[in-house]
Short mmCIF file of C-alpha atoms in Angstrom, two decimals:
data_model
loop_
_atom_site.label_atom_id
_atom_site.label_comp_id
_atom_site.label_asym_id
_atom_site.label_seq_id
_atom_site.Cartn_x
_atom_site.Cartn_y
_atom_site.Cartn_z
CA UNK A 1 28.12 -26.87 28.86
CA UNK A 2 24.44 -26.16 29.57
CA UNK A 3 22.56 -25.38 26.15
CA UNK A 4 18.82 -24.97 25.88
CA UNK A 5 17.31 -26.62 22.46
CA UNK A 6 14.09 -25.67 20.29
CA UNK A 7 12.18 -27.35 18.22
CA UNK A 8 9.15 -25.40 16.00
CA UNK A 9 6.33 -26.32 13.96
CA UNK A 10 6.63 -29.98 11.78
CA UNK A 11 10.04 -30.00 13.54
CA UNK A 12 8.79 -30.23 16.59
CA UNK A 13 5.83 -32.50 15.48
CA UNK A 14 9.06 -34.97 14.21
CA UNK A 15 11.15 -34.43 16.71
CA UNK A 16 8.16 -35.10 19.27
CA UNK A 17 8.94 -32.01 21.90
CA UNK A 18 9.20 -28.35 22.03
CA UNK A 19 12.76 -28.30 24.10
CA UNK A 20 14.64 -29.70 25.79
CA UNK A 21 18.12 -28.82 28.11
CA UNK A 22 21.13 -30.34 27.52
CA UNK A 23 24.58 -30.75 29.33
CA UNK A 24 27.30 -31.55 26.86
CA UNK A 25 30.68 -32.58 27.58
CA UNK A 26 33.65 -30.46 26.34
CA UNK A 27 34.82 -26.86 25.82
CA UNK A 28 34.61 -26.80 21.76
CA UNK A 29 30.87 -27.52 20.55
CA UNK A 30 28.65 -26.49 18.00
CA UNK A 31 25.38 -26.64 16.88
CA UNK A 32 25.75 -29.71 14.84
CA UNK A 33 27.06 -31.54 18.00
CA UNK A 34 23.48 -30.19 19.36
CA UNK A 35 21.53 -31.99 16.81
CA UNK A 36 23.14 -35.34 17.07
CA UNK A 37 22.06 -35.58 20.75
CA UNK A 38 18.74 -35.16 19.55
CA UNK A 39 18.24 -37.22 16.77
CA UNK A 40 19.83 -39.88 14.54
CA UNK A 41 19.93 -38.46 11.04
CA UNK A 42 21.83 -35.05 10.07
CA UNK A 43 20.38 -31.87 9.84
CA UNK A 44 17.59 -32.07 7.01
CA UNK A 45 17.76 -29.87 4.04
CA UNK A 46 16.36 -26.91 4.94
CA UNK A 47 16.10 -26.84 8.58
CA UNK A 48 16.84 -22.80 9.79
CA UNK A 49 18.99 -22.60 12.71
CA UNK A 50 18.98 -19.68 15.41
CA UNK A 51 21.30 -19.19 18.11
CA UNK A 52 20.38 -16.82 20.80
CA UNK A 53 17.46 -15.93 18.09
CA UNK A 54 19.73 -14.96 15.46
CA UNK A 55 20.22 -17.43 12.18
CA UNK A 56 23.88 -19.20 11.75
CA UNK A 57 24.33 -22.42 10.86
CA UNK A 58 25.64 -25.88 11.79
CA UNK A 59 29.30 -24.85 12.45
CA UNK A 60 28.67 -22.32 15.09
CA UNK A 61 30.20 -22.55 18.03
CA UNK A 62 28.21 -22.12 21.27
CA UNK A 63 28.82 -21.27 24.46
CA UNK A 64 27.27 -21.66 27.76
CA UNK A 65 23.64 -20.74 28.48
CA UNK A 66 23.10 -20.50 24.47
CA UNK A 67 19.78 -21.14 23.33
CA UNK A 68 19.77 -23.15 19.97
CA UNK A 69 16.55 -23.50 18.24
CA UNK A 70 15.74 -25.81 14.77
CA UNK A 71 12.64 -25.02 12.63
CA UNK A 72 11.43 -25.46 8.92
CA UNK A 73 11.40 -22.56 6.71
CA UNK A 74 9.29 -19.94 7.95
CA UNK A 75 5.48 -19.05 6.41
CA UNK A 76 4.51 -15.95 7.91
CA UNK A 77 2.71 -12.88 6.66
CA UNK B 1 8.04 2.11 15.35
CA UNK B 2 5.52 -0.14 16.71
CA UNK B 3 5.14 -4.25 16.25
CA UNK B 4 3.11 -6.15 17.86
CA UNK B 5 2.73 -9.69 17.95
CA UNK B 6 -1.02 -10.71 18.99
CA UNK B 7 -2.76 -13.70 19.60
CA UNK B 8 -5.89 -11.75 19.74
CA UNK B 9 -8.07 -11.01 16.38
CA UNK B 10 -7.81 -7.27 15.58
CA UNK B 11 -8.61 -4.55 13.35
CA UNK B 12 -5.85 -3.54 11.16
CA UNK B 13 -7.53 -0.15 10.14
CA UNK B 14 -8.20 0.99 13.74
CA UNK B 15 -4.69 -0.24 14.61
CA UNK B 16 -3.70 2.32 11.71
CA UNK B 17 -5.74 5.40 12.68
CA UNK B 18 -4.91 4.98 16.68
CA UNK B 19 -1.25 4.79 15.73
CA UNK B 20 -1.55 7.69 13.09
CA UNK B 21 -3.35 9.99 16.29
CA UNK B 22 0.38 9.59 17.88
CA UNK B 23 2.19 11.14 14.96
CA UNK B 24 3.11 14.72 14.75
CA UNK B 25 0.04 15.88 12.93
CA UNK B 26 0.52 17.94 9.55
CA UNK B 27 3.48 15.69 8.45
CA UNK B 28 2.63 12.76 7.27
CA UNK B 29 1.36 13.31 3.82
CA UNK B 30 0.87 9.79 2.62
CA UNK B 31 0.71 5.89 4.26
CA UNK B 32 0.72 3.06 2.63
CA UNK B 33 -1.14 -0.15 4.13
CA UNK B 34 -0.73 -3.58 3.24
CA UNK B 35 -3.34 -6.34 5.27
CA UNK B 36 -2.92 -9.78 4.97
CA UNK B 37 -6.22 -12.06 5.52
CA UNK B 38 -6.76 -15.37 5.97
CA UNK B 39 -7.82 -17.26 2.64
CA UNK B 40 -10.56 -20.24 2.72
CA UNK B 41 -8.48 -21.78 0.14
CA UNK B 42 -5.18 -23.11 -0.62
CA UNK B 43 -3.44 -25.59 -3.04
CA UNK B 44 -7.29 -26.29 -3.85
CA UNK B 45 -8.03 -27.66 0.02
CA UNK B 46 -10.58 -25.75 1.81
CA UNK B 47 -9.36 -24.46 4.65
CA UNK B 48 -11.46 -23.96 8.07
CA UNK B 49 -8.92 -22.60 10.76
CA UNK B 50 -5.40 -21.73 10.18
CA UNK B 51 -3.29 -22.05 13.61
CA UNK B 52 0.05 -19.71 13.30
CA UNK B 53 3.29 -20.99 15.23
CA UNK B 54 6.02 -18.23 16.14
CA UNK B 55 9.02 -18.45 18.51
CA UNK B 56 8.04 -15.56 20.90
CA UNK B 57 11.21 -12.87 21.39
CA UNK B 58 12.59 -14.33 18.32
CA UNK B 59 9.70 -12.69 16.16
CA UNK B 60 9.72 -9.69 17.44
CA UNK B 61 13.29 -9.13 16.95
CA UNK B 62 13.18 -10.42 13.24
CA UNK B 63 10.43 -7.47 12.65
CA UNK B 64 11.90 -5.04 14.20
CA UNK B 65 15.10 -5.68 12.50
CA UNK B 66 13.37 -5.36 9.20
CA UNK B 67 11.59 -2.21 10.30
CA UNK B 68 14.79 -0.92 11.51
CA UNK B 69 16.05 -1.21 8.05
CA UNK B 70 13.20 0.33 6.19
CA UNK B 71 13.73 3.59 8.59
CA UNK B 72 17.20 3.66 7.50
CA UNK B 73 17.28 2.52 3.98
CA UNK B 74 13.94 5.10 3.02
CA UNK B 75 12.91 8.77 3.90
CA UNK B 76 9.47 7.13 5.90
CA UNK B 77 8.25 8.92 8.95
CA UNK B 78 7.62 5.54 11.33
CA UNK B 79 6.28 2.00 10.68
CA UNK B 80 3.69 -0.08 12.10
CA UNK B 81 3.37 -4.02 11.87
CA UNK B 82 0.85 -6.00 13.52
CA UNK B 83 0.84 -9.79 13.16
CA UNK B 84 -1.17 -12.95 14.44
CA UNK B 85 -0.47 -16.01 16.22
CA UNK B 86 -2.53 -18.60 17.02
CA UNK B 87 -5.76 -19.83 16.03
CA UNK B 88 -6.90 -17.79 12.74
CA UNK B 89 -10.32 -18.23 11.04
CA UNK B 90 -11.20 -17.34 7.14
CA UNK B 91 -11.61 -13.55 6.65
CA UNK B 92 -9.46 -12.46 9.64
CA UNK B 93 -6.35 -10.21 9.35
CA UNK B 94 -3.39 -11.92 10.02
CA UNK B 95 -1.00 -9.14 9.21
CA UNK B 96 -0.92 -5.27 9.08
CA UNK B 97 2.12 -3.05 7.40
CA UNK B 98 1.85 0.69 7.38
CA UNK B 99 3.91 3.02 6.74
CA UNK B 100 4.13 7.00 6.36
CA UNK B 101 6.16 9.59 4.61
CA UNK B 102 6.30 12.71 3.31
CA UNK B 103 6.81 10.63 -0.13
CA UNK B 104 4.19 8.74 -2.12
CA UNK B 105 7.22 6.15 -3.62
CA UNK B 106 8.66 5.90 -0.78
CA UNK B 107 5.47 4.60 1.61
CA UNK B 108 5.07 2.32 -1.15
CA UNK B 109 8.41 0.97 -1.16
CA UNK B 110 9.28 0.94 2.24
CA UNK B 111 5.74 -1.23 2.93
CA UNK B 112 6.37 -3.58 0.24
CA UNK B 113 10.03 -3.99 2.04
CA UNK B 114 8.68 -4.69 5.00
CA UNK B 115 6.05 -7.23 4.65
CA UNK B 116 8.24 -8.94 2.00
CA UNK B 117 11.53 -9.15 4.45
CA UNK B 118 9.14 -10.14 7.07
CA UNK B 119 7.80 -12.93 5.48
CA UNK B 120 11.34 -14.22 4.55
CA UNK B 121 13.07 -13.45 8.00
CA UNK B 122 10.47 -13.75 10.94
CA UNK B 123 9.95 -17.26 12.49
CA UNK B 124 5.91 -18.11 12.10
CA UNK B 125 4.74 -21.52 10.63
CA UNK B 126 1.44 -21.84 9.53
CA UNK B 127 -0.53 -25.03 9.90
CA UNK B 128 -4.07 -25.46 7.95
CA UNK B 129 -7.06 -27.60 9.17
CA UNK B 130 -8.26 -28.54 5.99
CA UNK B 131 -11.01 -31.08 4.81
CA UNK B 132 -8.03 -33.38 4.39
CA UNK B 133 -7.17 -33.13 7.98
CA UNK B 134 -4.27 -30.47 9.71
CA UNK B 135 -0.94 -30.26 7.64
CA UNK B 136 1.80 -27.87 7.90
CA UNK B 137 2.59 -25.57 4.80
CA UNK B 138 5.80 -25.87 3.49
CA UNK B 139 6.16 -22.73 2.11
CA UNK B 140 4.70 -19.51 1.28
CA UNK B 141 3.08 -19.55 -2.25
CA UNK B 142 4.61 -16.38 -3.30
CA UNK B 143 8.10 -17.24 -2.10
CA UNK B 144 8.70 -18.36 -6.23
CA UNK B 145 7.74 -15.09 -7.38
CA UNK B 146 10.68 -12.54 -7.62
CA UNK B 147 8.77 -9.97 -6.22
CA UNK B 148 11.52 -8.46 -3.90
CA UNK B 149 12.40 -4.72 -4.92
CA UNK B 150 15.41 -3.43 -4.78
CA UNK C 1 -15.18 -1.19 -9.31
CA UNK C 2 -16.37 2.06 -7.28
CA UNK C 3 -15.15 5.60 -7.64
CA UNK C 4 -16.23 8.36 -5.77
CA UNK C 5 -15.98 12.07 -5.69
CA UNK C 6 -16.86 14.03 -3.00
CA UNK C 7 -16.93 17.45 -1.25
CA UNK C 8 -18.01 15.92 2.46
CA UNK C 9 -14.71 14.88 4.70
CA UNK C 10 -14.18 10.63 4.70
CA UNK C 11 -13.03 7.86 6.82
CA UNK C 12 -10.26 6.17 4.36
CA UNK C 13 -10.34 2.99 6.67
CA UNK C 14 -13.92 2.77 6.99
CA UNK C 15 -14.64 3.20 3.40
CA UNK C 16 -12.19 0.23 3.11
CA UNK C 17 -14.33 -2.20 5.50
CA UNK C 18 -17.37 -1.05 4.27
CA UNK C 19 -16.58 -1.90 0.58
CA UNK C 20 -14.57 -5.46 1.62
CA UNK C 21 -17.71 -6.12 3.41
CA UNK C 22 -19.38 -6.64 -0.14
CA UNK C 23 -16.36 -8.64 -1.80
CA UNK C 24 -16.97 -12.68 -1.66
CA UNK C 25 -15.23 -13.12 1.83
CA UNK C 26 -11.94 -15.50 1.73
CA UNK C 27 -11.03 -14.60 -1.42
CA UNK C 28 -8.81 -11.85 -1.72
CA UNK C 29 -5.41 -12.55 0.84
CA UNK C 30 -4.02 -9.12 0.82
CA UNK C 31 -5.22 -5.51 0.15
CA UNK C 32 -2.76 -2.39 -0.49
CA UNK C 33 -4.02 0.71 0.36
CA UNK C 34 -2.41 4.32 -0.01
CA UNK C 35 -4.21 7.61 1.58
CA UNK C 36 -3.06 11.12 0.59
CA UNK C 37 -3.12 13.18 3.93
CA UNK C 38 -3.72 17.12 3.30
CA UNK C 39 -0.01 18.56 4.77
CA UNK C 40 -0.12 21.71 6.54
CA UNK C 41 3.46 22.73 4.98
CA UNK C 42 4.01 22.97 1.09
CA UNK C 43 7.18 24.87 -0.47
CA UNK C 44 8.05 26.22 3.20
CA UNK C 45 4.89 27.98 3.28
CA UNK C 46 1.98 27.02 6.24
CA UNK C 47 -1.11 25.88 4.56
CA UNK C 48 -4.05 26.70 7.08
CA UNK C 49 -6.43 25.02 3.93
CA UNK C 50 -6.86 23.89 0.27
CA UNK C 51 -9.38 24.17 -1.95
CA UNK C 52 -9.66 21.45 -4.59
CA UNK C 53 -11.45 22.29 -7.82
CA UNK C 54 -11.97 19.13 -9.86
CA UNK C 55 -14.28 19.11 -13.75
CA UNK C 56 -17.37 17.24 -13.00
CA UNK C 57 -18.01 14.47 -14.85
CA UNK C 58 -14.41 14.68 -16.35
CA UNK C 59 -12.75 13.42 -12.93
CA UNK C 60 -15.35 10.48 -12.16
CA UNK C 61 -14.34 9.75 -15.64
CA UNK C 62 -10.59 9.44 -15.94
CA UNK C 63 -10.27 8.13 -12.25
CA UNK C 64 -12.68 5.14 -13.60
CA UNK C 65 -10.61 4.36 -16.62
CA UNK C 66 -7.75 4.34 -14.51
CA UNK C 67 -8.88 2.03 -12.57
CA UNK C 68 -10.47 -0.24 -15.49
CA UNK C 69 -6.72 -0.54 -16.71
CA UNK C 70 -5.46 -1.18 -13.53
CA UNK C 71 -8.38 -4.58 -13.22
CA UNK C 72 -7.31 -5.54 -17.02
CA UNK C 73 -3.59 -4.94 -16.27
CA UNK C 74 -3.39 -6.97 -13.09
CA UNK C 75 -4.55 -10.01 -11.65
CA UNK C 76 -6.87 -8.21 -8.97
CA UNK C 77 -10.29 -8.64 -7.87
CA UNK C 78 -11.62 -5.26 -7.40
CA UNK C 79 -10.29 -1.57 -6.63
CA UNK C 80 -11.88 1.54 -5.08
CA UNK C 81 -10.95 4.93 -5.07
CA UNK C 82 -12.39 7.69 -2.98
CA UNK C 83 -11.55 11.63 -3.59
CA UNK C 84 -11.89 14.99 -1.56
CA UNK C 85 -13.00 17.85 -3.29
CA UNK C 86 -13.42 21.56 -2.07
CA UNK C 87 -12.38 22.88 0.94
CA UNK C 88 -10.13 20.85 2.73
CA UNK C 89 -8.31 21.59 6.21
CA UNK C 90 -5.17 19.54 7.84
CA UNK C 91 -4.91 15.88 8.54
CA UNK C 92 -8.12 15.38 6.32
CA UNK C 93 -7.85 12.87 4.05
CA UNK C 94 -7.54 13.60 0.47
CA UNK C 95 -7.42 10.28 -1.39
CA UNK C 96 -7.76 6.67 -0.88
CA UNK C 97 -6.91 4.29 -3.75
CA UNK C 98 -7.18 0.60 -2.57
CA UNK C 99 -6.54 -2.98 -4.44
CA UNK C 100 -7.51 -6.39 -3.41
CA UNK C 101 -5.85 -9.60 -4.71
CA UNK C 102 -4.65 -13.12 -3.89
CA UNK C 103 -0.96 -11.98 -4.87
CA UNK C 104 0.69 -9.37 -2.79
CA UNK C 105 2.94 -7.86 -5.67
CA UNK C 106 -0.28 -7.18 -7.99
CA UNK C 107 -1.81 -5.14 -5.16
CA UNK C 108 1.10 -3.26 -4.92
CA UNK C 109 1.44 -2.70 -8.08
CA UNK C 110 -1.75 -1.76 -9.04
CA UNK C 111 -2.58 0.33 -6.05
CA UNK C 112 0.44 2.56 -6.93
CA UNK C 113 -0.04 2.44 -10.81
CA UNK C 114 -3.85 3.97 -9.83
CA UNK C 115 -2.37 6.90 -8.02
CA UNK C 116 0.73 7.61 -9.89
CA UNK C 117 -1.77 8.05 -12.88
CA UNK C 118 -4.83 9.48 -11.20
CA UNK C 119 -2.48 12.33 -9.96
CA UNK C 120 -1.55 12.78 -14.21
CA UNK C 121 -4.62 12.44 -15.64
CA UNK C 122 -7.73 13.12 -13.59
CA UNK C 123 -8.71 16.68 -13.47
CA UNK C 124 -8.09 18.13 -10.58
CA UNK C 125 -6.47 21.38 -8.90
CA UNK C 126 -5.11 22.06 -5.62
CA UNK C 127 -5.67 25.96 -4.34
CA UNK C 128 -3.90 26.61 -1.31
CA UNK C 129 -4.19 29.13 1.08
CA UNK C 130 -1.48 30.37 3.11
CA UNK C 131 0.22 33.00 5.03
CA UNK C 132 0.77 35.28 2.31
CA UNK C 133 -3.07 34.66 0.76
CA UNK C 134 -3.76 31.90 -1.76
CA UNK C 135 -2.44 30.51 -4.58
CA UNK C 136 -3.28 27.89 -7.05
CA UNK C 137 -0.89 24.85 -7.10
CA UNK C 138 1.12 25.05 -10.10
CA UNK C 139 2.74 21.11 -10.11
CA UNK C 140 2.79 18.05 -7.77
CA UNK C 141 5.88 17.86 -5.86
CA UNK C 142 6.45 14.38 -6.97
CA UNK C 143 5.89 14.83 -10.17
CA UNK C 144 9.43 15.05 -11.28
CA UNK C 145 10.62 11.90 -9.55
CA UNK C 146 9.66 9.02 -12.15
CA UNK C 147 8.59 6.59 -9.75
CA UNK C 148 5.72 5.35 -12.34
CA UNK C 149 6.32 1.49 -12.27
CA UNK C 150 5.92 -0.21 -15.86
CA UNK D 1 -22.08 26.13 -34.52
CA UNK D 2 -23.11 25.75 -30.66
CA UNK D 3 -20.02 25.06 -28.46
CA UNK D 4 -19.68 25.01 -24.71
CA UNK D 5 -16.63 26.53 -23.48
CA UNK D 6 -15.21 25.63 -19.86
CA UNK D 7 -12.19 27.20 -18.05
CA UNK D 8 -10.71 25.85 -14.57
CA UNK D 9 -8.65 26.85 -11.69
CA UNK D 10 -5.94 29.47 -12.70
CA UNK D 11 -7.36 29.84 -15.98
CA UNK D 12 -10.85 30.58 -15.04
CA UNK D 13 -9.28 33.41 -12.61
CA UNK D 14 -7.05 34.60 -15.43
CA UNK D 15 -10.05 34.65 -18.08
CA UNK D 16 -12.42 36.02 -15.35
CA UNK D 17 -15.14 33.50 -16.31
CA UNK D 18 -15.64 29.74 -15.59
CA UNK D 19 -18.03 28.97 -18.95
CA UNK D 20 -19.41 30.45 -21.45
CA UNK D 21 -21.57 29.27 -24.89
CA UNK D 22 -20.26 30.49 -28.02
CA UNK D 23 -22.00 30.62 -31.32
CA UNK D 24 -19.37 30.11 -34.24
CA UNK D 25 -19.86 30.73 -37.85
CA UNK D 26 -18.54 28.04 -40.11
CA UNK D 27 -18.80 24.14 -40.51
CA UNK D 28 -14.81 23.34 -40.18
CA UNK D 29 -14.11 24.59 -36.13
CA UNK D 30 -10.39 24.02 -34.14
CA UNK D 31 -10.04 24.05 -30.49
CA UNK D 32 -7.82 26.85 -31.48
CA UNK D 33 -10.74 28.87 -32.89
CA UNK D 34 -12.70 28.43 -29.67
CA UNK D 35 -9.35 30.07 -28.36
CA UNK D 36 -8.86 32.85 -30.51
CA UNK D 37 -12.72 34.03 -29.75
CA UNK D 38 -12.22 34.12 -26.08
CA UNK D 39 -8.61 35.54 -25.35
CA UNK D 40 -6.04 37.65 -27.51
CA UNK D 41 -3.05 35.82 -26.60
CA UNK D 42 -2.47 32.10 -28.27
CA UNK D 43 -2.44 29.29 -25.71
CA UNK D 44 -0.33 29.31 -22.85
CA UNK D 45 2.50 27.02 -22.89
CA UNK D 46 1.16 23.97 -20.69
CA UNK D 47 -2.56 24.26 -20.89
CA UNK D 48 -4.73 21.01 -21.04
CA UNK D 49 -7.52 21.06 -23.78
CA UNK D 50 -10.97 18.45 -23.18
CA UNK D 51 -13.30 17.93 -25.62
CA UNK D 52 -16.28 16.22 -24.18
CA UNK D 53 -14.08 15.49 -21.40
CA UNK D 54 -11.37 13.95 -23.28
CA UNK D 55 -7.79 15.20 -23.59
CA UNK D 56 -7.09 16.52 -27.01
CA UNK D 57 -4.90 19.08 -28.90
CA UNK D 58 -5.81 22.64 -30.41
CA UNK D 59 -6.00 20.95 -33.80
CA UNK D 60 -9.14 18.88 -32.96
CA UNK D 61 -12.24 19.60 -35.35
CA UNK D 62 -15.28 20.27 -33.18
CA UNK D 63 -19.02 19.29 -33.96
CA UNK D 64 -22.74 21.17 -33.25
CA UNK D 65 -23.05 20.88 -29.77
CA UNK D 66 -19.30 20.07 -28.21
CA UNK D 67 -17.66 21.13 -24.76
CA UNK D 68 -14.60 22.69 -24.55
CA UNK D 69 -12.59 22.77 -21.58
CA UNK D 70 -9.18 24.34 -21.04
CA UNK D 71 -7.06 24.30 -17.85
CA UNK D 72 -3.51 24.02 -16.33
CA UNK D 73 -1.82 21.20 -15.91
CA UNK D 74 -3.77 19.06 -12.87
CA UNK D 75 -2.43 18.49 -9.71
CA UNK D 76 -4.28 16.12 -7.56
CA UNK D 77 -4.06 12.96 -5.20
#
């Protein structure tokens, strides 16, 4: 399953890119699975998750061509 | 409706009035503006440049979402929102609200909606160059403060 | 602090930049503004223009302590407040009440507690003429709806 | 005792005049005496009475040299 990842702002600083495109094995996979390709500790407190640029969280289930993005809490405005 | 997400400086006010020429003239009655600039200061660090992160398509959505709700949830005429990305310097405008409506209370509340929601919802990260060297901020200083109506 | 009364037609948005350009820059973060937009419908009835009588001296007055609660009430840095009087035609602007602060909550606040009470106490009435000749304002349509914030 | 009257909007077109300077006999002056000199009815139900541009009631005592204003309830902004 093709799945695009994102990384924004100290995330991306810590995760040291801004994407990346992975092709994981297996039908069933969520958004945690994502993650733990791409680094070695679990999701950090407070890390937002978007899929397809809508927030969910860890348990989602993706499918192919879904874009999955990580970032710290957002400071806008 | 109207957002825009700009990495260009602008001016909020003349954003306002050339939006406000669109409208159907004689209507309006009242609009209610809220601009956010950028601060020298912050947790006591001077601040020389602010550079704002965003995760283009994403943003957009998240605003227009939260307009979206504002013309539903209030009796407004339209909404306009103009943000910055990019690199932002003291005094500049990072972000623009306006809204119009027939009704004084509810331009007011429909504003403070948006820009509130928007802070909460749309993905930018600001990072500071500061005396102290360039550090992300963690969160918005407001964030604490209730200051959601409802 | 500035109020000002006057019978010539204003930019709202201009009077804004012009009096931010004399704030100490990087200080304030956000400013709320409201304008009042002359409507060319009121009670069903076209209004081709309004006249606005106001008590000289009285007005500048009560607009000013207004606005001197408004500075002791909330933590803002400075608020300005410009008002039509006379004869006033469609789409002109008829008020502009605007609050700087660091906090985005006391500008809204204090922007809307300056008009909500400028409309009750400062002396002034709307004359309107219509199709079927003029006639002086009785009450503000809003009045009724209590959205005074405390 | 010298007092400055002032009437505005409706009630200047209803009392045909927008000021006038009374003279009134006496040291102990209402409001409501200023009123009784200038119109036979009592006070409309509603009007807004200044002295020296400050709201008041009928009751208020005047002094040598005060301004009176009456007028209907304002409607600015």
């Amino acid at each position: 399953m093709k799945i695009k990842v994102k990384f924004f702002a100290s995330l991306r600083d810590r995760i040291g890119r801004a994407e990346e495109s992975l092709d994981i094995e297996g039908s069933s996979v969520t958004v945690a699975d994502v993650w733990s390709k791409v680094a070695e500790e679990p999701i950090p407190d407070g890390v937002l998750i978007a899929v397809n640029m809508e927030y969910t969280d860890g348990s989602h289930s993706l499918s192919e061509g879904d874009e999955v993005a990580f970032f710290p809490p957002v400071t806008g405005g | 409706m109207k957002v825009v997400v700009t990495d260009a400086v602008f001016d909020p006010y003349a954003e306002v009035q050339k939006y406000q020429a669109g409208l159907k003239s004689g209507q309006s009655g009242g609009v209610v503006s809220f601009v956010g600039t950028m601060r020298d200061f912050n947790d006591g660090h001077e601040v020389s440049t602010m550079w704002l992160d965003h995760y283009p398509g994403m943003t957009e959505k998240h605003i227009e979402q939260v307009c979206e709700e504002a013309l539903e949830r209030w009796d407004i005429i339209d909404v306009l929102v103009v943000h910055r990305v990019g690199e932002i310097k003291p005094d500049e405008s990072i972000v623009l609200v306006a809204t119009w409506s027939a009704h004084r209370a509810e331009a007011f509340d429909s504003c403070r909606f948006v820009i509130n929601y928007l802070k909460k919802r749309a993905p930018f990260w600001k990072r500071e160059s500061t005396s102290k060297g360039q550090r992300w901020v963690e969160h918005n200083t407001e964030d604490a403060a209730a200051d959601i109506p409802d």
